[in-house]
Short mmCIF file of C-alpha atoms in Angstrom, two decimals:
data_model
loop_
_atom_site.label_atom_id
_atom_site.label_comp_id
_atom_site.label_asym_id
_atom_site.label_seq_id
_atom_site.Cartn_x
_atom_site.Cartn_y
_atom_site.Cartn_z
CA MET M 51 32.10 -41.88 40.60
CA ALA M 52 28.68 -40.30 41.55
CA ARG M 53 30.52 -40.21 45.34
CA ILE M 54 33.68 -38.44 43.39
CA GLU M 55 31.36 -36.39 41.89
CA GLN M 56 29.11 -35.37 44.70
CA LYS M 57 32.83 -34.55 47.33
CA LYS M 58 33.92 -32.15 44.86
CA ARG M 59 30.29 -30.78 44.91
CA GLN M 60 30.04 -30.28 47.99
CA THR M 61 33.65 -28.67 48.73
CA LEU M 62 32.72 -25.94 45.68
CA GLU M 63 29.62 -25.41 47.83
CA ARG M 64 31.79 -25.10 51.09
CA ILE M 65 33.97 -22.96 49.38
CA LEU M 66 31.40 -21.13 48.42
CA LYS M 67 29.48 -20.47 51.45
CA GLU M 68 32.80 -19.05 53.32
CA ALA M 69 33.92 -17.26 50.90
CA LEU M 70 30.37 -15.33 50.99
CA ASP M 71 31.11 -14.84 54.92
CA LEU M 72 33.60 -14.10 55.16
CA PHE M 73 33.31 -11.16 52.23
CA GLN M 74 30.49 -10.00 54.46
CA THR M 75 32.11 -10.14 57.64
CA ASN M 76 35.02 -8.95 57.19
CA GLY M 77 35.19 -6.61 54.01
CA PHE M 78 36.10 -7.92 50.52
CA ILE M 79 39.67 -6.19 50.74
CA ASN M 80 40.55 -8.15 54.17
CA THR M 81 39.45 -11.59 52.82
CA SER M 82 42.37 -13.28 50.96
CA MET M 83 41.61 -16.31 49.32
CA ASP M 84 44.15 -18.14 52.03
CA ASN M 85 41.31 -17.00 55.03
CA ILE M 86 38.90 -18.79 52.57
CA ALA M 87 40.68 -21.69 51.96
CA LYS M 88 41.07 -21.94 56.16
CA ARG M 89 37.82 -21.27 56.51
CA ALA M 90 36.87 -24.16 53.70
CA ASN M 91 39.11 -25.99 55.34
CA VAL M 92 40.53 -26.70 51.66
CA THR M 93 43.94 -25.82 50.25
CA LYS M 94 44.95 -22.51 48.67
CA GLN M 95 45.29 -24.38 45.51
CA THR M 96 41.57 -26.48 45.44
CA VAL M 97 40.55 -22.96 45.67
CA TYR M 98 42.72 -21.52 42.70
CA ARG M 99 41.98 -25.14 40.53
CA HIS M 100 37.86 -23.44 40.80
CA PHE M 101 37.92 -20.04 40.86
CA ASP M 102 41.46 -18.63 39.12
CA SER M 103 40.69 -14.61 41.22
CA LYS M 104 39.43 -13.52 43.92
CA GLU M 105 36.46 -11.26 42.19
CA ALA M 106 35.82 -14.07 40.12
CA LEU M 107 34.70 -16.39 42.94
CA PHE M 108 33.11 -13.36 45.49
CA THR M 109 30.93 -13.28 41.60
CA ALA M 110 30.18 -17.30 42.24
CA ALA M 111 29.55 -16.56 45.53
CA LEU M 112 26.91 -14.35 44.79
CA LYS M 113 25.44 -16.76 42.46
CA ALA M 114 25.55 -19.15 44.66
CA GLN M 115 22.80 -17.26 47.12
CA ARG M 116 21.26 -15.95 44.51
CA LEU M 117 20.12 -19.59 43.55
CA GLU M 118 19.17 -20.38 46.82
CA PRO M 119 15.45 -20.88 47.25
CA SER M 120 14.09 -18.16 49.38
CA SER M 121 15.86 -16.00 46.51
CA ASP M 122 12.98 -17.11 43.60
CA PHE M 123 11.88 -14.25 44.11
CA LEU M 124 10.79 -14.03 39.81
CA ALA M 125 9.06 -16.48 40.01
CA ALA M 126 6.12 -14.97 41.14
CA LEU M 127 5.80 -13.48 37.88
CA ASP M 128 4.66 -16.40 36.60
CA LEU M 129 1.19 -16.29 38.18
CA ARG M 130 -1.28 -16.12 35.04
CA ASP M 131 -3.68 -13.12 37.17
CA PRO M 132 -0.73 -10.06 35.98
CA VAL M 133 -2.07 -7.30 39.20
CA GLN M 134 -1.31 -10.88 41.48
CA ALA M 135 1.67 -11.48 39.68
CA LEU M 136 2.80 -8.79 40.35
CA GLU M 137 2.45 -7.45 44.16
CA THR M 138 3.15 -11.25 44.84
CA PHE M 139 7.08 -10.34 43.28
CA ALA M 140 6.63 -7.51 44.98
CA VAL M 141 6.51 -8.90 48.55
CA ARG M 142 9.11 -10.85 48.04
CA PHE M 143 11.57 -9.24 45.66
CA THR M 144 11.31 -6.72 49.70
CA GLU M 145 11.83 -9.22 51.45
CA LYS M 146 14.74 -10.28 49.76
CA HIS M 147 16.10 -6.78 49.53
CA LEU M 148 14.96 -6.94 53.66
CA SER M 149 17.42 -9.71 53.76
CA ARG M 150 20.68 -10.31 56.83
CA LYS M 151 22.43 -11.64 53.75
CA HIS M 152 21.24 -9.31 52.00
CA LEU M 153 21.21 -6.13 52.86
CA ALA M 154 25.55 -7.32 54.36
CA ASN M 155 26.17 -7.47 50.16
CA ILE M 156 24.58 -3.95 50.09
CA ARG M 157 27.04 -2.72 53.31
CA LEU M 158 30.02 -4.41 51.63
CA LEU M 159 29.07 -2.72 48.19
CA VAL M 160 28.86 0.61 50.12
CA SER M 161 32.01 0.60 52.20
CA GLU M 162 34.67 -1.00 49.70
CA GLY M 163 32.83 -0.32 45.69
CA PRO M 164 34.12 2.96 45.25
CA ARG M 165 37.98 1.32 46.00
CA VAL M 166 36.39 -2.26 44.40
CA PRO M 167 34.42 -1.59 41.58
CA GLU M 168 34.92 -5.18 40.35
CA ILE M 169 33.21 -6.26 43.63
CA THR M 170 30.21 -3.96 42.10
CA ARG M 171 29.82 -3.99 39.13
CA ALA M 172 29.43 -8.22 39.65
CA PHE M 173 27.27 -7.58 41.84
CA TYR M 174 24.68 -5.59 39.14
CA ALA M 175 25.20 -7.79 37.04
CA ILE M 176 24.10 -10.93 38.58
CA GLY M 177 21.04 -9.68 39.79
CA PRO M 178 19.37 -5.70 38.79
CA ARG M 179 19.76 -6.17 35.11
CA ARG M 180 17.98 -9.11 35.63
CA THR M 181 15.36 -8.25 37.06
CA ARG M 182 14.67 -5.37 34.59
CA ASP M 183 15.13 -7.63 32.19
CA ARG M 184 12.08 -10.20 33.57
CA LEU M 185 10.26 -7.40 33.82
CA SER M 186 10.52 -5.69 30.27
CA GLN M 187 9.62 -9.24 28.91
CA PHE M 188 6.44 -9.57 32.07
CA CYS M 189 4.80 -6.13 30.66
CA LYS M 190 5.65 -7.01 27.08
CA GLU M 191 4.18 -10.58 27.19
CA ARG M 192 1.37 -9.59 29.86
CA PHE M 193 0.21 -5.97 29.05
CA ASP M 194 1.57 -5.68 25.48
CA ILE M 195 3.75 -3.19 26.04
CA THR M 196 7.26 -2.32 25.61
CA GLY M 197 10.42 0.99 26.29
CA VAL M 198 8.97 0.61 30.16
CA ASP M 199 12.19 1.05 31.20
CA ASP M 200 11.70 4.45 33.36
CA GLU M 201 8.66 3.01 35.62
CA ILE M 202 10.60 -0.59 35.51
CA GLY M 203 13.33 1.94 37.84
CA PHE M 204 10.41 3.95 39.20
CA PHE M 205 8.44 0.33 40.02
CA LEU M 206 11.74 -0.95 41.57
CA ALA M 207 13.04 2.17 43.36
CA ILE M 208 9.69 2.23 45.53
CA LEU M 209 9.98 -1.36 46.62
CA HIS M 210 13.42 -0.26 47.56
CA SER M 211 12.80 2.64 49.29
CA LEU M 212 11.74 0.27 52.43
CA ARG M 213 15.32 -0.62 52.80
CA MET M 214 16.88 1.90 54.01
CA PRO M 215 15.50 2.55 56.95
CA VAL M 216 17.02 -0.57 57.66
CA LEU M 217 20.26 -0.76 56.85
CA ALA M 218 21.00 2.51 59.22
CA GLY M 219 19.44 0.65 62.49
CA LEU M 220 16.17 1.62 62.89
CA ASP M 221 13.35 -2.31 62.39
CA PRO M 222 12.50 -3.84 59.01
CA PRO M 223 8.76 -3.68 58.29
CA SER M 224 6.63 -6.12 59.22
CA GLN M 225 4.98 -8.51 56.78
CA ASP M 226 1.40 -6.30 56.73
CA GLN M 227 3.57 -3.25 55.51
CA ILE M 228 5.25 -4.69 53.47
CA LYS M 229 2.00 -6.18 51.83
CA ALA M 230 0.58 -2.57 52.42
CA HIS M 231 3.68 -1.33 50.65
CA ALA M 232 3.86 -3.63 47.98
CA HIS M 233 0.37 -2.82 47.38
CA LYS M 234 0.97 0.28 46.69
CA ALA M 235 3.77 0.09 43.87
CA VAL M 236 1.86 -2.03 41.94
CA LYS M 237 -0.95 0.57 41.23
CA VAL M 238 1.90 3.40 41.21
CA LEU M 239 2.88 0.73 38.13
CA LEU M 240 -0.12 -0.02 36.33
CA LYS M 241 -1.03 3.27 36.20
CA SER M 242 1.90 4.51 34.36
CA LEU M 243 1.79 1.84 32.45
CA GLU M 244 -2.15 3.65 32.14
CA ILE M 245 -3.47 -0.04 32.76
CA GLU M 246 -6.91 -0.06 35.26
CA LYS M 247 -6.34 -2.59 37.84
CA GLY M 248 -7.70 -5.45 36.59
CA GLU M 249 -7.85 -4.97 33.87
CA PRO M 250 -5.00 -6.70 31.27
#
């Protein structure tokens, strides 16, 4: 029984991996459930047994990507020192959003989102909203501050500002550049929250 369940899990993981790769390579519109089944070496019926639509499969593939160990930048917010937590979060967040997989997702949304808005809604429901909610919770728990949506939005926008040049084809920033950028972004956030660095 355990072997059967393991095989089912492996099949599902393969479907999700191949589906996201096809979506990112060929586009959402040009990728069919037949294409995905063929790449995953399963029948189309097997794909539909797990997902009733291409949109549902796309959402599940994004969720699977988010759960990869390298994607867990929110875990940094559990560090004891609040400033260190924010700076570690900022570095990992930036690294994740400069990764090849994430950039492929953004290119897909830019090229096809206007024609298939459901994929954009799926993307934002899984990632950005979760990040904003966790940062709001962090500010409430660590600084006893609420109503910080604007400040968080500005903070994330600063971190995201390194992404556009890379999307446009320029070389990604170095690790030192990412760290320096993250440090400055956290300083701006703390100032906007009227918190002196190092004082919770």
